[in-house]
Amino acid sequence: MYYLNNHVIIQILYEKNQAGRYNILGFEIYPDSIAEGGCTKKSIDYQHQRVLERRFTVFFTYSVKWKQANNIRNRWDTYLIPPNPERYKYASLNSIIVAILLSTIVVLILYKTSYHRTSPNQDDKDIKIYEDVEDYAGWRLIDRDVFRRPVYGGLLTPLMGTGIQLLVVAFGLLFALFKGWYHPAEPTSFTQWFTCLFFVGSIPAGYWSARIYKVFRGKSWILNSLLTSCIVPTIVLSIFFGTNVLTWSQQSSLAISFSGWISMISIFIFVLVPFTFLGAYLGEKHERLEYPSRTTQIPRIIPAKRWYQLNFIR
């Protein structure tokens, strides 16, 4: 025997705010099967609508119920599934242990290579006879040129600072998502967290940008901090402004208003730039980092490749 769902129970969730007004948080739909005229009865014992072999008339009805929900913060809590940290606890712990072990091995190898075999006090005359000749015919030929200042070092340090800033944002978003402080499906939550972490990350960005700029023996750390805070955000805002002009031309509701752009530029000038200058000031006060190996004054000439050594497929 089959039954037909011909009735819908609409349960509306609401709450009472501090002003004495009622806010609708959401609704729930429950299907049911009720025979003809059963929805008007108050008894919970009713007959279901059967599916007969012959033709018959079916009445589709609905009923509305109101339910006060005080344990819901906003209407999105009904649709969001909170993350379960315990589910991925052991997997995350395993990944962290493996990453620490591999990082330790790499650090030990780099430490041995940089400090023991290419120490600043070691000259070519200290080469011992029993050491392998290949060690001084391969990468050891350019060990004095590894830490040479690049040609565009003044542009490299702002980009490196912005990269550190984006790393802070990425790890901050992952940590906040792991703790359940925001949900990607919730409107504006991702944008708010990204903006706050981007502003906070401007301090370490300016700090490390100033320290590396000091290693390159730069002359103006103020200009470097200004470039760190302006290069990438200016490019992103320019692209965003171009797309916003297109949405303006189509009269779309997604376009940001003029007052919104004024607020965004004001936050950029009065929050992002001072935070970057603060980090750059702290980095400038520290001592200059020293290279683990000595750099020669004259760079080594790299010979041109022969025709059979060129990489034709890129």
Short mmCIF file of C-alpha atoms in Angstrom, two decimals:
data_model
loop_
_atom_site.label_atom_id
_atom_site.label_comp_id
_atom_site.label_asym_id
_atom_site.label_seq_id
_atom_site.Cartn_x
_atom_site.Cartn_y
_atom_site.Cartn_z
CA MET A 1 0.00 0.00 0.00
CA TYR A 2 1.32 3.42 -0.98
CA TYR A 3 0.68 6.85 0.49
CA LEU A 4 0.89 10.27 -1.13
CA ASN A 5 2.39 13.33 0.55
CA ASN A 6 -0.26 15.93 -0.07
CA HIS A 7 0.25 18.14 2.96
CA VAL A 8 3.06 20.52 3.92
CA ILE A 9 3.73 21.80 7.43
CA ILE A 10 5.54 25.15 7.33
CA GLN A 11 7.24 25.92 10.63
CA ILE A 12 8.49 29.51 10.88
CA LEU A 13 11.30 30.26 13.33
CA TYR A 14 11.34 33.69 14.95
CA GLU A 15 12.95 35.58 17.80
CA LYS A 16 12.14 38.66 19.82
CA ASN A 17 14.80 41.37 19.79
CA GLN A 18 15.59 43.95 22.43
CA ALA A 19 13.31 46.54 20.83
CA GLY A 20 10.31 44.27 21.28
CA ARG A 21 10.03 43.41 17.60
CA TYR A 22 10.04 39.96 16.05
CA ASN A 23 12.63 38.81 13.54
CA ILE A 24 12.10 35.82 11.27
CA LEU A 25 15.18 33.59 11.37
CA GLY A 26 14.10 30.90 8.95
CA PHE A 27 11.57 28.23 8.24
CA GLU A 28 11.34 24.45 8.17
CA ILE A 29 9.27 22.31 5.81
CA TYR A 30 7.82 18.95 6.85
CA PRO A 31 5.87 16.85 4.31
CA ASP A 32 2.95 14.75 5.46
CA SER A 33 0.18 12.58 4.10
CA ILE A 34 -3.32 13.47 5.27
CA ALA A 35 -6.60 12.25 3.91
CA GLU A 36 -9.30 14.65 2.77
CA GLY A 37 -10.31 17.06 5.50
CA GLY A 38 -7.75 15.72 7.97
CA CYS A 39 -5.69 18.90 8.14
CA THR A 40 -8.50 20.79 9.87
CA LYS A 41 -8.71 18.31 12.71
CA LYS A 42 -6.79 18.90 15.92
CA SER A 43 -6.30 15.23 16.71
CA ILE A 44 -2.87 13.73 16.08
CA ASP A 45 -4.47 10.48 15.01
CA TYR A 46 -5.51 10.88 11.40
CA GLN A 47 -5.68 8.83 8.25
CA HIS A 48 -3.10 9.04 5.48
CA GLN A 49 -3.89 9.66 1.85
CA ARG A 50 -3.79 6.33 0.07
CA VAL A 51 -2.89 5.80 -3.55
CA LEU A 52 -5.75 3.90 -5.14
CA GLU A 53 -5.75 1.97 -8.37
CA ARG A 54 -8.62 3.91 -9.87
CA ARG A 55 -8.88 7.62 -10.44
CA PHE A 56 -9.49 9.72 -7.37
CA THR A 57 -9.35 13.36 -6.25
CA VAL A 58 -6.47 14.59 -4.09
CA PHE A 59 -6.51 17.79 -2.04
CA PHE A 60 -3.15 19.46 -1.45
CA THR A 61 -3.09 21.49 1.74
CA TYR A 62 -0.65 23.25 4.03
CA SER A 63 -0.50 24.47 7.60
CA VAL A 64 1.65 27.10 9.31
CA LYS A 65 3.24 26.89 12.74
CA TRP A 66 5.24 29.52 14.60
CA LYS A 67 8.16 28.50 16.80
CA GLN A 68 10.32 30.78 18.91
CA ALA A 69 14.02 29.95 18.58
CA ASN A 70 16.28 31.61 21.13
CA ASN A 71 19.41 29.50 20.63
CA ILE A 72 20.11 30.67 17.07
CA ARG A 73 22.43 33.66 16.70
CA ASN A 74 21.43 34.47 13.13
CA ARG A 75 19.52 32.96 10.29
CA TRP A 76 22.63 31.39 8.74
CA ASP A 77 23.21 29.04 11.69
CA THR A 78 20.44 26.82 10.40
CA TYR A 79 22.20 26.18 7.09
CA LEU A 80 25.81 26.03 8.24
CA ILE A 81 27.44 22.84 9.43
CA PRO A 82 30.04 23.68 12.09
CA PRO A 83 33.46 22.06 11.55
CA ASN A 84 34.43 19.16 13.76
CA PRO A 85 38.06 19.60 14.89
CA GLU A 86 38.18 16.18 16.55
CA ARG A 87 37.59 14.49 13.22
CA TYR A 88 40.88 15.69 11.76
CA LYS A 89 42.85 15.92 14.99
CA TYR A 90 45.04 12.85 14.50
CA ALA A 91 45.49 13.47 10.78
CA SER A 92 46.66 17.03 11.45
CA LEU A 93 48.98 15.85 14.22
CA ASN A 94 50.49 13.23 11.92
CA SER A 95 51.06 15.81 9.17
CA ILE A 96 52.69 18.23 11.60
CA ILE A 97 55.09 15.57 12.92
CA VAL A 98 56.12 14.54 9.39
CA ALA A 99 56.63 18.18 8.38
CA ILE A 100 58.77 18.85 11.47
CA LEU A 101 60.95 15.79 10.83
CA LEU A 102 61.51 16.66 7.17
CA SER A 103 62.20 20.31 8.00
CA THR A 104 64.72 19.28 10.66
CA ILE A 105 66.59 17.09 8.19
CA VAL A 106 66.71 19.86 5.59
CA VAL A 107 67.87 22.43 8.16
CA LEU A 108 70.65 20.15 9.37
CA ILE A 109 71.86 19.57 5.81
CA LEU A 110 71.81 23.29 5.04
CA TYR A 111 73.57 24.09 8.30
CA LYS A 112 76.34 21.62 7.60
CA THR A 113 76.73 22.83 4.04
CA SER A 114 76.68 26.55 4.82
CA TYR A 115 78.69 26.79 8.02
CA HIS A 116 81.12 23.89 7.94
CA ARG A 117 82.06 23.74 4.29
CA THR A 118 81.64 27.39 3.29
CA SER A 119 82.63 29.27 6.42
CA PRO A 120 83.87 32.87 5.97
CA ASN A 121 87.37 31.95 7.17
CA GLN A 122 87.80 29.15 4.68
CA ASP A 123 89.78 30.01 1.56
CA ASP A 124 90.63 28.00 -1.48
CA LYS A 125 94.10 27.28 -0.10
CA ASP A 126 92.53 25.36 2.78
CA ILE A 127 91.29 22.63 0.47
CA LYS A 128 92.54 19.32 1.65
CA ILE A 129 93.94 16.78 -0.71
CA TYR A 130 91.72 13.93 0.37
CA GLU A 131 88.48 15.81 -0.34
CA ASP A 132 86.61 15.06 -3.51
CA VAL A 133 87.49 17.29 -6.44
CA GLU A 134 83.86 17.40 -7.60
CA ASP A 135 82.94 19.43 -4.53
CA TYR A 136 85.08 22.27 -5.88
CA ALA A 137 84.14 21.89 -9.50
CA GLY A 138 80.36 22.04 -9.13
CA TRP A 139 78.29 24.23 -6.87
CA ARG A 140 81.35 25.27 -4.85
CA LEU A 141 82.40 27.45 -7.78
CA ILE A 142 79.49 29.81 -7.14
CA ASP A 143 79.30 29.64 -3.34
CA ARG A 144 80.72 33.17 -3.17
CA ASP A 145 77.94 34.52 -5.43
CA VAL A 146 74.86 33.04 -3.75
CA PHE A 147 74.20 35.99 -1.43
CA ARG A 148 75.09 38.71 -3.90
CA ARG A 149 72.67 41.63 -3.97
CA PRO A 150 70.24 41.26 -6.90
CA VAL A 151 69.96 43.94 -9.54
CA TYR A 152 66.40 44.86 -8.56
CA GLY A 153 66.79 44.35 -4.82
CA GLY A 154 64.69 47.43 -4.09
CA LEU A 155 61.76 45.75 -5.83
CA LEU A 156 62.41 42.30 -4.42
CA THR A 157 62.06 43.32 -0.77
CA PRO A 158 58.53 44.85 -1.10
CA LEU A 159 57.33 41.78 -2.98
CA MET A 160 58.89 39.52 -0.35
CA GLY A 161 57.16 41.52 2.40
CA THR A 162 53.81 41.16 0.63
CA GLY A 163 54.43 37.42 0.33
CA ILE A 164 54.96 37.19 4.10
CA GLN A 165 51.78 39.19 4.56
CA LEU A 166 49.81 36.74 2.43
CA LEU A 167 51.32 33.82 4.37
CA VAL A 168 50.03 35.37 7.59
CA VAL A 169 46.60 35.70 5.99
CA ALA A 170 46.61 32.09 4.76
CA PHE A 171 47.66 30.56 8.08
CA GLY A 172 45.29 32.86 9.97
CA LEU A 173 42.33 31.83 7.82
CA LEU A 174 43.17 28.14 8.24
CA PHE A 175 43.49 28.52 12.01
CA ALA A 176 40.22 30.46 12.29
CA LEU A 177 38.45 27.88 10.14
CA PHE A 178 39.90 25.06 12.25
CA LYS A 179 38.65 26.74 15.43
CA GLY A 180 35.21 27.30 13.90
CA TRP A 181 35.29 31.09 14.21
CA TYR A 182 33.90 31.59 10.72
CA HIS A 183 32.37 29.59 7.90
CA PRO A 184 33.20 30.08 4.20
CA ALA A 185 29.53 29.85 3.21
CA GLU A 186 28.48 32.62 5.59
CA PRO A 187 28.20 35.97 3.78
CA THR A 188 30.95 38.55 4.43
CA SER A 189 32.67 36.34 7.03
CA PHE A 190 35.54 35.40 4.73
CA THR A 191 35.95 39.01 3.58
CA GLN A 192 36.04 40.33 7.14
CA TRP A 193 38.62 37.81 8.31
CA PHE A 194 40.76 38.31 5.19
CA THR A 195 40.73 42.09 5.64
CA CYS A 196 41.61 41.97 9.34
CA LEU A 197 44.41 39.45 8.83
CA PHE A 198 45.75 41.44 5.88
CA PHE A 199 46.02 44.52 8.08
CA VAL A 200 47.65 42.56 10.91
CA GLY A 201 50.05 40.89 8.46
CA SER A 202 51.31 44.28 7.31
CA ILE A 203 53.40 44.55 10.50
CA PRO A 204 55.57 41.43 9.86
CA ALA A 205 55.61 42.36 6.16
CA GLY A 206 57.17 45.74 6.90
CA TYR A 207 59.49 44.21 9.51
CA TRP A 208 61.07 41.56 7.28
CA SER A 209 61.05 43.80 4.24
CA ALA A 210 63.07 46.38 6.17
CA ARG A 211 65.51 43.77 7.49
CA ILE A 212 66.21 42.30 4.05
CA TYR A 213 66.43 45.81 2.62
CA LYS A 214 69.04 46.57 5.25
CA VAL A 215 70.97 43.46 4.22
CA PHE A 216 70.99 44.81 0.66
CA ARG A 217 72.40 48.06 2.10
CA GLY A 218 69.45 50.14 0.98
CA LYS A 219 69.49 53.87 1.62
CA SER A 220 65.82 54.72 2.29
CA TRP A 221 63.82 52.30 4.45
CA ILE A 222 60.88 54.73 4.38
CA LEU A 223 60.58 54.40 0.61
CA ASN A 224 60.90 50.63 0.94
CA SER A 225 58.07 50.44 3.50
CA LEU A 226 55.92 52.68 1.31
CA LEU A 227 56.47 50.37 -1.66
CA THR A 228 55.72 47.34 0.53
CA SER A 229 52.35 48.74 1.51
CA CYS A 230 51.39 50.09 -1.93
CA ILE A 231 52.68 47.91 -4.79
CA VAL A 232 50.45 44.83 -4.62
CA PRO A 233 47.36 46.48 -3.01
CA THR A 234 47.42 49.23 -5.63
CA ILE A 235 47.49 46.71 -8.47
CA VAL A 236 44.65 44.69 -6.91
CA LEU A 237 42.54 47.80 -6.25
CA SER A 238 43.11 49.02 -9.81
CA ILE A 239 41.86 45.73 -11.26
CA PHE A 240 38.96 45.72 -8.82
CA PHE A 241 38.09 49.31 -9.77
CA GLY A 242 38.08 48.37 -13.46
CA THR A 243 35.64 45.53 -12.86
CA ASN A 244 33.55 47.82 -10.67
CA VAL A 245 33.30 50.35 -13.50
CA LEU A 246 31.89 47.62 -15.72
CA THR A 247 29.29 46.75 -13.09
CA TRP A 248 28.44 50.45 -12.81
CA SER A 249 27.86 50.61 -16.55
CA GLN A 250 25.46 47.67 -16.31
CA GLN A 251 23.69 49.26 -13.30
CA SER A 252 24.31 46.16 -11.22
CA SER A 253 23.57 46.06 -7.51
CA LEU A 254 26.95 44.36 -6.91
CA ALA A 255 28.83 47.57 -7.72
CA ILE A 256 30.51 49.36 -4.82
CA SER A 257 29.24 52.87 -4.27
CA PHE A 258 31.40 55.98 -4.27
CA SER A 259 31.21 56.25 -0.49
CA GLY A 260 32.35 52.64 -0.25
CA TRP A 261 35.43 53.42 -2.32
CA ILE A 262 36.19 56.44 -0.13
CA SER A 263 35.98 54.24 2.97
CA MET A 264 38.21 51.59 1.40
CA ILE A 265 40.87 54.11 0.38
CA SER A 266 40.72 55.76 3.82
CA ILE A 267 41.27 52.42 5.55
CA PHE A 268 44.14 51.70 3.18
CA ILE A 269 45.84 55.03 3.93
CA PHE A 270 45.19 55.33 7.66
CA VAL A 271 45.48 51.66 8.70
CA LEU A 272 47.55 49.61 6.25
CA VAL A 273 50.30 52.15 5.60
CA PRO A 274 50.90 53.04 9.30
CA PHE A 275 51.03 49.35 10.27
CA THR A 276 53.61 48.71 7.56
CA PHE A 277 55.67 51.70 8.70
CA LEU A 278 55.53 50.38 12.27
CA GLY A 279 56.90 47.00 11.22
CA ALA A 280 59.56 48.65 9.05
CA TYR A 281 60.63 50.87 11.95
CA LEU A 282 61.07 47.84 14.20
CA GLY A 283 63.03 46.02 11.50
CA GLU A 284 65.27 49.02 10.89
CA LYS A 285 66.24 49.15 14.57
CA HIS A 286 67.63 45.60 14.49
CA GLU A 287 71.16 44.80 13.44
CA ARG A 288 71.90 43.82 9.89
CA LEU A 289 71.80 40.11 9.12
CA GLU A 290 75.15 38.57 8.27
CA TYR A 291 75.68 36.14 5.43
CA PRO A 292 76.84 32.61 6.29
CA SER A 293 79.45 32.79 3.51
CA ARG A 294 81.67 35.52 2.13
CA THR A 295 80.73 37.23 -1.13
CA THR A 296 83.39 38.24 -3.63
CA GLN A 297 83.48 41.76 -5.00
CA ILE A 298 83.71 40.66 -8.62
CA PRO A 299 80.89 38.34 -9.74
CA ARG A 300 81.83 35.15 -11.49
CA ILE A 301 81.20 35.16 -15.22
CA ILE A 302 78.68 32.51 -16.25
CA PRO A 303 79.59 31.16 -19.69
CA ALA A 304 76.93 30.99 -22.36
CA LYS A 305 75.37 27.63 -23.10
CA ARG A 306 76.13 25.79 -26.26
CA TRP A 307 73.43 25.06 -28.78
CA TYR A 308 72.86 21.48 -27.60
CA GLN A 309 72.51 22.66 -23.97
CA LEU A 310 69.67 25.08 -24.64
CA ASN A 311 66.20 24.23 -23.45
CA PHE A 312 64.09 24.43 -26.60
CA ILE A 313 60.95 22.99 -24.98
CA ARG A 314 59.61 25.31 -22.29
#
